[in-house]
Structure formats: structure tokens, C-alpha cells
């Protein structure tokens, strides 16, 4: 039986090993992206001299609007509990664009752009550097990543069958990694014992990651947790968003012609944003960040668990008074599960400890195909001799 699984393990690993290495390595590089970005873009994300009193949101929005093209508008503002972090002003386009502004002086710090290294790592991790397909055709990069991930799961499970020891003594020996008995035993220990040490975490990453690759898998995964409403995949959501942006482009140009009147309307709206923000800040003293936009707001808290958890509110656009509240505990199951999938996949759910474990496991997972290739080639050479 083990010989059959060994062949199964080998011939699945050989064609997909390099792809698995790229996926695992790029995933490991993304684990500590937030900390790296704060260091690399400190001049944009942080203010120079924190003060006790911030400028009104209306003033911050006006400072940003003066730097924007006519067809781009402000869609929301995010204020952070950390007084040293600059205010984040969200824009209508491009997708997820934002400008950071010093909330104490009104100085526009700059447009946030993802560092090229991490943008490349994300594209490699999700799509093997392929581009999104907005036309509805086959997204080959995402498909290949999904198939490779399925293969990786099968390779890991077959590896368990091959490794499974018959006695306790064999179990202890099979979990040892020795560097003093030659290069071959070291590489074998890294592949066999090392693979067992990170097996569970790699399976968790792979099984959660597949929800972004295949809609059929996503439906089954959500149904497993009792959720029938499945959020749309990233590619589908992006395509729909692109169509919406195109349909709004003409309206944005027309609104730009009445810039003076638009400015007055924005000023009134932003005054209500300020009122809503002040009310939510008083209601949630332990908040991490508060985002206000056109009639809606979100309050996020710092802590363990779902890192996308947030309480949602609506407010009256004319008065700024809060009209409804939806605590995270009462949110839809699909929304909760989607946030949990992301948090578990990246290891952020347990704080710095789990992120470090996920980083090590993903980095080690990237080496498994390489050590496997070494053992396979060595065996072929021995047979040839």
C-alpha cells in the first residue's frame, strides 16, 4: 500500500512542486506586510507631530479634494485611535485608492500605493503573476493556483500515509532532523520530519485558500459551516466593480462640471460625517479605527479572532445622528465566515504568535518540493549507477 502512495506522492509532486514553492514562499512574504509597510511608508502613514485636537473632517476632505482630478471624489474617511497615524481618505478610483493626510495640520501626506515587492508577491500568490479577467473568461492564473493547491493537499495527505510509523521507536526516529550524519540524512529529515511538523498548518492554509480559487469549493466550504449565502469570488466582484466604475464615469464628469455646487454639497455632507464620527467615538472608547462615508459607518476594534470584525452603523445624512446599529455579533454568518477564512488563512487570528507560526510553516512549505526533488534525483542517480 505504501508503495502505491509513494508513486502517487511522487508523480503529483514532480509537475506541481515548483508552483507550490512559489505559492508558499509568496504567502510567507505577505504575513508581515503590515509591519514592513509601516516602516517603508512611515512618511505617508504617520504624522510628524501628534497633537491633542484634530482638524474637522470637512477641512481634511477639502485639503485632499484640491489635489484630485475632476473625475475622482472622496468616498469616506478613516480615523485611527493611534494619534500618530495619519487620517486615511478613501477615493472613488482607482480601486481601493486612498490618500493620507495629517489630521492636525491638513497636510496631504501622499497617495498610498502598495510597495512593488508586496504587490508582486500578492499577484504571484493568487494568480502566478497573471492578470484579472474582466470579461468573464477563464482566469488561468487563479485556476492553476487552485489546481496546484488541491494537488498540494493530496501530496500532504499521501505523505502522512508513507510516513506513518509502525512502532513508537520508529515514530521518535522519524521525527528527528540530524545535521551530523551527512547531507542526505539532513535533507531527508527536513523533508520527512519537517513536513510532519508543519503539516496541520499547511493543510489549514491550503483548505482555506481554495475558497478564492473555485466557486464550487467555496459553496461547499461555506455549506460545511451552515452558510448558504456565499460571497462572490474576488475576480467576479472585481469585474462587477469595474463595470460600475465605467458606468459612473460619465456621471462623475457631469458632476465635475458643477464643481462649485459640488463643493458646497460635500462640505455639508462632511459636517455630518464629523457629527457621526464624534458620536461613534464617544460610544466606542476602545475603538481601533472608525470609518465614515455617505450615510454609513464602521467601527473596528483591536483584538484576537476575526480581524475583519466591525460594528456597522447608519446615520442621517442631514443631521449626522445615528439611526441604526448592527453589532458584529449580529452580522450575517457569511460575512463572519469570510472574515474568519481570511484571518485563519493568514494566521492573524491569534496575534503575533500565530503569524510567526504561519510564516515559518509557509516558508518551510516552500522548501518541501525542493528537498523532495533532491531526494528523487539522488534516487534516480543511484539506480543509474
Short mmCIF file of N, CA and C in Angstrom, two decimals, residues 223-316:
data_model
loop_
_atom_site.label_atom_id
_atom_site.label_comp_id
_atom_site.label_asym_id
_atom_site.label_seq_id
_atom_site.Cartn_x
_atom_site.Cartn_y
_atom_site.Cartn_z
N UNK A 223 -21.11 25.85 3.05
CA UNK A 223 -22.21 24.97 3.46
C UNK A 223 -21.79 24.09 4.63
N UNK A 224 -20.50 23.73 4.68
CA UNK A 224 -20.00 22.91 5.78
C UNK A 224 -20.19 23.60 7.12
N UNK A 225 -20.15 24.94 7.11
CA UNK A 225 -20.34 25.71 8.33
C UNK A 225 -21.75 26.28 8.44
N UNK A 226 -22.67 25.73 7.65
CA UNK A 226 -24.06 26.13 7.75
C UNK A 226 -24.40 27.45 7.11
N UNK A 227 -23.61 27.87 6.12
CA UNK A 227 -23.85 29.14 5.44
C UNK A 227 -24.24 28.86 4.00
N UNK A 228 -25.44 29.28 3.61
CA UNK A 228 -25.90 29.05 2.24
C UNK A 228 -25.58 30.23 1.33
N UNK A 229 -25.45 31.42 1.90
CA UNK A 229 -25.14 32.62 1.11
C UNK A 229 -23.63 32.76 1.00
N UNK A 230 -23.10 32.56 -0.19
CA UNK A 230 -21.66 32.59 -0.41
C UNK A 230 -21.26 33.92 -1.04
N UNK A 231 -20.31 34.66 -0.44
CA UNK A 231 -19.84 35.90 -1.06
C UNK A 231 -19.22 35.61 -2.42
N UNK A 232 -19.28 36.58 -3.31
CA UNK A 232 -18.72 36.42 -4.64
C UNK A 232 -17.20 36.37 -4.57
N UNK A 233 -16.61 35.60 -5.49
CA UNK A 233 -15.17 35.50 -5.54
C UNK A 233 -14.56 36.84 -5.90
N UNK A 234 -13.27 36.98 -5.60
CA UNK A 234 -12.59 38.25 -5.83
C UNK A 234 -12.64 38.67 -7.29
N UNK A 235 -12.45 37.74 -8.22
CA UNK A 235 -12.45 38.09 -9.64
C UNK A 235 -13.82 38.57 -10.10
N UNK A 236 -14.88 37.87 -9.65
CA UNK A 236 -16.23 38.27 -10.03
C UNK A 236 -16.56 39.63 -9.45
N UNK A 237 -16.23 39.83 -8.17
CA UNK A 237 -16.51 41.12 -7.53
C UNK A 237 -15.73 42.24 -8.21
N UNK A 238 -14.50 41.94 -8.58
CA UNK A 238 -13.68 42.97 -9.25
C UNK A 238 -14.27 43.32 -10.61
N UNK A 239 -14.72 42.33 -11.37
CA UNK A 239 -15.31 42.59 -12.68
C UNK A 239 -16.57 43.44 -12.56
N UNK A 240 -17.41 43.12 -11.57
CA UNK A 240 -18.62 43.91 -11.37
C UNK A 240 -18.28 45.33 -10.94
N UNK A 241 -17.25 45.46 -10.09
CA UNK A 241 -16.83 46.78 -9.66
C UNK A 241 -16.30 47.60 -10.84
N UNK A 242 -15.58 46.95 -11.74
CA UNK A 242 -15.05 47.65 -12.92
C UNK A 242 -16.20 48.17 -13.79
N UNK A 243 -17.24 47.36 -13.95
CA UNK A 243 -18.39 47.79 -14.74
C UNK A 243 -19.09 48.97 -14.07
N UNK A 244 -19.21 48.92 -12.75
CA UNK A 244 -19.84 50.02 -12.04
C UNK A 244 -19.04 51.31 -12.20
N UNK A 245 -17.71 51.18 -12.11
CA UNK A 245 -16.88 52.37 -12.25
C UNK A 245 -17.01 52.97 -13.65
N UNK A 246 -17.11 52.12 -14.68
CA UNK A 246 -17.28 52.64 -16.03
C UNK A 246 -18.62 53.34 -16.17
N UNK A 247 -19.66 52.76 -15.58
CA UNK A 247 -20.98 53.37 -15.69
C UNK A 247 -21.07 54.69 -14.94
N UNK A 248 -20.24 54.81 -13.89
CA UNK A 248 -20.24 56.04 -13.11
C UNK A 248 -19.35 57.12 -13.70
N UNK A 249 -18.48 56.73 -14.62
CA UNK A 249 -17.51 57.70 -15.14
C UNK A 249 -18.20 58.89 -15.78
N UNK A 250 -19.26 58.62 -16.57
CA UNK A 250 -19.96 59.71 -17.22
C UNK A 250 -20.61 60.63 -16.20
N UNK A 251 -21.22 60.01 -15.17
CA UNK A 251 -21.84 60.82 -14.12
C UNK A 251 -20.83 61.66 -13.36
N UNK A 252 -19.64 61.08 -13.14
CA UNK A 252 -18.59 61.82 -12.45
C UNK A 252 -18.15 63.04 -13.26
N UNK A 253 -18.07 62.88 -14.58
CA UNK A 253 -17.68 64.01 -15.43
C UNK A 253 -18.72 65.11 -15.41
N UNK A 254 -20.00 64.68 -15.40
CA UNK A 254 -21.06 65.68 -15.34
C UNK A 254 -21.05 66.42 -14.01
N UNK A 255 -20.79 65.67 -12.93
CA UNK A 255 -20.75 66.32 -11.62
C UNK A 255 -19.56 67.26 -11.51
N UNK A 256 -18.47 66.91 -12.21
CA UNK A 256 -17.29 67.76 -12.15
C UNK A 256 -17.54 69.12 -12.77
N UNK A 257 -18.51 69.21 -13.74
CA UNK A 257 -18.81 70.49 -14.37
C UNK A 257 -19.39 71.48 -13.37
N UNK A 258 -20.11 70.93 -12.37
CA UNK A 258 -20.65 71.80 -11.33
C UNK A 258 -19.81 71.72 -10.08
N UNK A 259 -18.52 71.93 -10.19
CA UNK A 259 -17.59 71.73 -9.08
C UNK A 259 -17.91 72.64 -7.91
N UNK A 260 -18.35 73.88 -8.21
CA UNK A 260 -18.60 74.81 -7.11
C UNK A 260 -19.77 74.35 -6.26
N UNK A 261 -20.86 73.94 -6.94
CA UNK A 261 -22.02 73.44 -6.21
C UNK A 261 -21.70 72.13 -5.51
N UNK A 262 -20.91 71.29 -6.17
CA UNK A 262 -20.49 70.01 -5.58
C UNK A 262 -19.71 70.25 -4.31
N UNK A 263 -18.85 71.27 -4.31
CA UNK A 263 -18.07 71.59 -3.12
C UNK A 263 -18.95 71.94 -1.94
N UNK A 264 -20.02 72.71 -2.21
CA UNK A 264 -20.92 73.08 -1.11
C UNK A 264 -21.63 71.85 -0.57
N UNK A 265 -22.06 70.96 -1.48
CA UNK A 265 -22.73 69.74 -1.03
C UNK A 265 -21.77 68.86 -0.22
N UNK A 266 -20.53 68.73 -0.67
CA UNK A 266 -19.55 67.93 0.04
C UNK A 266 -19.28 68.51 1.43
N UNK A 267 -19.21 69.82 1.53
CA UNK A 267 -18.96 70.45 2.81
C UNK A 267 -20.07 70.13 3.81
N UNK A 268 -21.32 70.17 3.32
CA UNK A 268 -22.44 69.84 4.21
C UNK A 268 -22.41 68.37 4.61
N UNK A 269 -22.09 67.51 3.63
CA UNK A 269 -22.03 66.08 3.93
C UNK A 269 -20.92 65.78 4.92
N UNK A 270 -19.75 66.40 4.73
CA UNK A 270 -18.62 66.14 5.62
C UNK A 270 -18.88 66.64 7.03
N UNK A 271 -19.68 67.68 7.16
CA UNK A 271 -20.05 68.15 8.50
C UNK A 271 -20.84 67.08 9.23
N UNK A 272 -21.69 66.36 8.48
CA UNK A 272 -22.46 65.27 9.08
C UNK A 272 -21.56 64.07 9.36
N UNK A 273 -20.53 63.87 8.53
CA UNK A 273 -19.55 62.82 8.82
C UNK A 273 -18.89 63.09 10.16
N UNK A 274 -18.57 64.34 10.40
CA UNK A 274 -17.93 64.71 11.67
C UNK A 274 -18.85 64.43 12.84
N UNK A 275 -20.13 64.79 12.68
CA UNK A 275 -21.10 64.56 13.77
C UNK A 275 -21.23 63.07 14.07
N UNK A 276 -21.33 62.27 13.01
CA UNK A 276 -21.44 60.82 13.20
C UNK A 276 -20.18 60.25 13.83
N UNK A 277 -19.02 60.72 13.38
CA UNK A 277 -17.75 60.23 13.94
C UNK A 277 -17.65 60.57 15.43
N UNK A 278 -18.00 61.78 15.79
CA UNK A 278 -17.92 62.17 17.21
C UNK A 278 -18.84 61.31 18.07
N UNK A 279 -20.04 61.01 17.55
CA UNK A 279 -20.98 60.18 18.30
C UNK A 279 -20.45 58.75 18.46
N UNK A 280 -19.89 58.19 17.40
CA UNK A 280 -19.38 56.83 17.47
C UNK A 280 -18.12 56.74 18.33
N UNK A 281 -17.32 57.76 18.29
CA UNK A 281 -16.11 57.77 19.13
C UNK A 281 -16.48 57.81 20.60
N UNK A 282 -17.51 58.58 20.96
CA UNK A 282 -17.96 58.64 22.35
C UNK A 282 -18.61 57.32 22.78
N UNK A 283 -19.29 56.67 21.84
CA UNK A 283 -19.98 55.42 22.14
C UNK A 283 -19.01 54.24 22.24
N UNK A 284 -17.88 54.30 21.52
CA UNK A 284 -16.93 53.19 21.47
C UNK A 284 -15.53 53.67 21.86
N UNK A 285 -15.29 53.88 23.14
CA UNK A 285 -14.00 54.44 23.57
C UNK A 285 -12.80 53.53 23.29
N UNK A 286 -13.01 52.23 23.08
CA UNK A 286 -11.90 51.30 22.85
C UNK A 286 -11.74 50.95 21.37
N UNK A 287 -12.19 51.81 20.50
CA UNK A 287 -12.12 51.54 19.07
C UNK A 287 -10.67 51.54 18.58
N UNK A 288 -10.43 50.85 17.47
CA UNK A 288 -9.14 50.91 16.80
C UNK A 288 -9.19 51.89 15.63
N UNK A 289 -10.29 51.84 14.87
CA UNK A 289 -10.48 52.79 13.78
C UNK A 289 -11.96 52.96 13.50
N UNK A 290 -12.33 54.14 13.04
CA UNK A 290 -13.70 54.45 12.68
C UNK A 290 -13.71 54.99 11.26
N UNK A 291 -14.56 54.39 10.41
CA UNK A 291 -14.68 54.82 9.02
C UNK A 291 -16.08 55.36 8.80
N UNK A 292 -16.18 56.59 8.30
CA UNK A 292 -17.48 57.19 7.98
C UNK A 292 -17.51 57.49 6.48
N UNK A 293 -18.68 57.28 5.89
CA UNK A 293 -18.87 57.58 4.48
C UNK A 293 -20.27 58.14 4.30
N UNK A 294 -20.84 57.97 3.14
CA UNK A 294 -22.13 58.59 2.83
C UNK A 294 -23.27 57.84 3.49
N UNK A 295 -23.57 58.20 4.74
CA UNK A 295 -24.70 57.61 5.45
C UNK A 295 -24.40 56.33 6.19
N UNK A 296 -23.19 55.80 6.10
CA UNK A 296 -22.83 54.57 6.79
C UNK A 296 -21.50 54.76 7.52
N UNK A 297 -21.26 53.89 8.49
CA UNK A 297 -20.02 53.96 9.27
C UNK A 297 -19.69 52.58 9.79
N UNK A 298 -18.41 52.35 10.07
CA UNK A 298 -17.94 51.10 10.65
C UNK A 298 -16.97 51.41 11.78
N UNK A 299 -17.05 50.61 12.84
CA UNK A 299 -16.15 50.74 13.98
C UNK A 299 -15.45 49.41 14.17
N UNK A 300 -14.13 49.40 14.06
CA UNK A 300 -13.34 48.19 14.23
C UNK A 300 -12.56 48.27 15.53
N UNK A 301 -12.32 47.11 16.14
CA UNK A 301 -11.63 47.04 17.43
C UNK A 301 -10.38 46.18 17.29
N UNK A 302 -9.40 46.48 18.07
CA UNK A 302 -8.16 45.71 18.07
C UNK A 302 -8.32 44.50 18.98
N UNK A 303 -7.89 43.33 18.54
CA UNK A 303 -8.00 42.14 19.37
C UNK A 303 -7.78 40.88 18.55
N UNK A 304 -7.96 39.73 19.19
CA UNK A 304 -7.77 38.45 18.53
C UNK A 304 -9.04 38.03 17.82
N UNK A 305 -8.93 36.99 17.00
CA UNK A 305 -10.10 36.48 16.30
C UNK A 305 -10.20 37.04 14.89
N UNK A 306 -11.42 37.23 14.43
CA UNK A 306 -11.68 37.73 13.09
C UNK A 306 -11.16 39.16 12.96
N UNK A 307 -10.16 39.36 12.14
CA UNK A 307 -9.56 40.68 12.02
C UNK A 307 -10.38 41.62 11.14
N UNK A 308 -11.45 41.12 10.56
CA UNK A 308 -12.34 41.97 9.79
C UNK A 308 -13.63 42.27 10.53
N UNK A 309 -13.66 41.90 11.80
CA UNK A 309 -14.86 42.15 12.60
C UNK A 309 -15.04 43.65 12.81
N UNK A 310 -16.28 44.12 12.67
CA UNK A 310 -16.58 45.53 12.85
C UNK A 310 -18.07 45.71 13.12
N UNK A 311 -18.38 46.69 13.95
CA UNK A 311 -19.78 47.08 14.15
C UNK A 311 -20.16 48.07 13.07
N UNK A 312 -21.36 47.91 12.49
CA UNK A 312 -21.79 48.76 11.38
C UNK A 312 -22.96 49.65 11.81
N UNK A 313 -22.95 50.87 11.31
CA UNK A 313 -23.96 51.86 11.68
C UNK A 313 -24.46 52.57 10.42
N UNK A 314 -25.64 53.14 10.54
CA UNK A 314 -26.14 54.10 9.56
C UNK A 314 -26.47 55.38 10.30
N UNK A 315 -26.37 56.51 9.58
CA UNK A 315 -26.70 57.79 10.21
C UNK A 315 -27.45 58.67 9.22
N UNK A 316 -28.19 59.61 9.76
CA UNK A 316 -28.97 60.55 8.96
C UNK A 316 -28.03 61.51 8.24
#
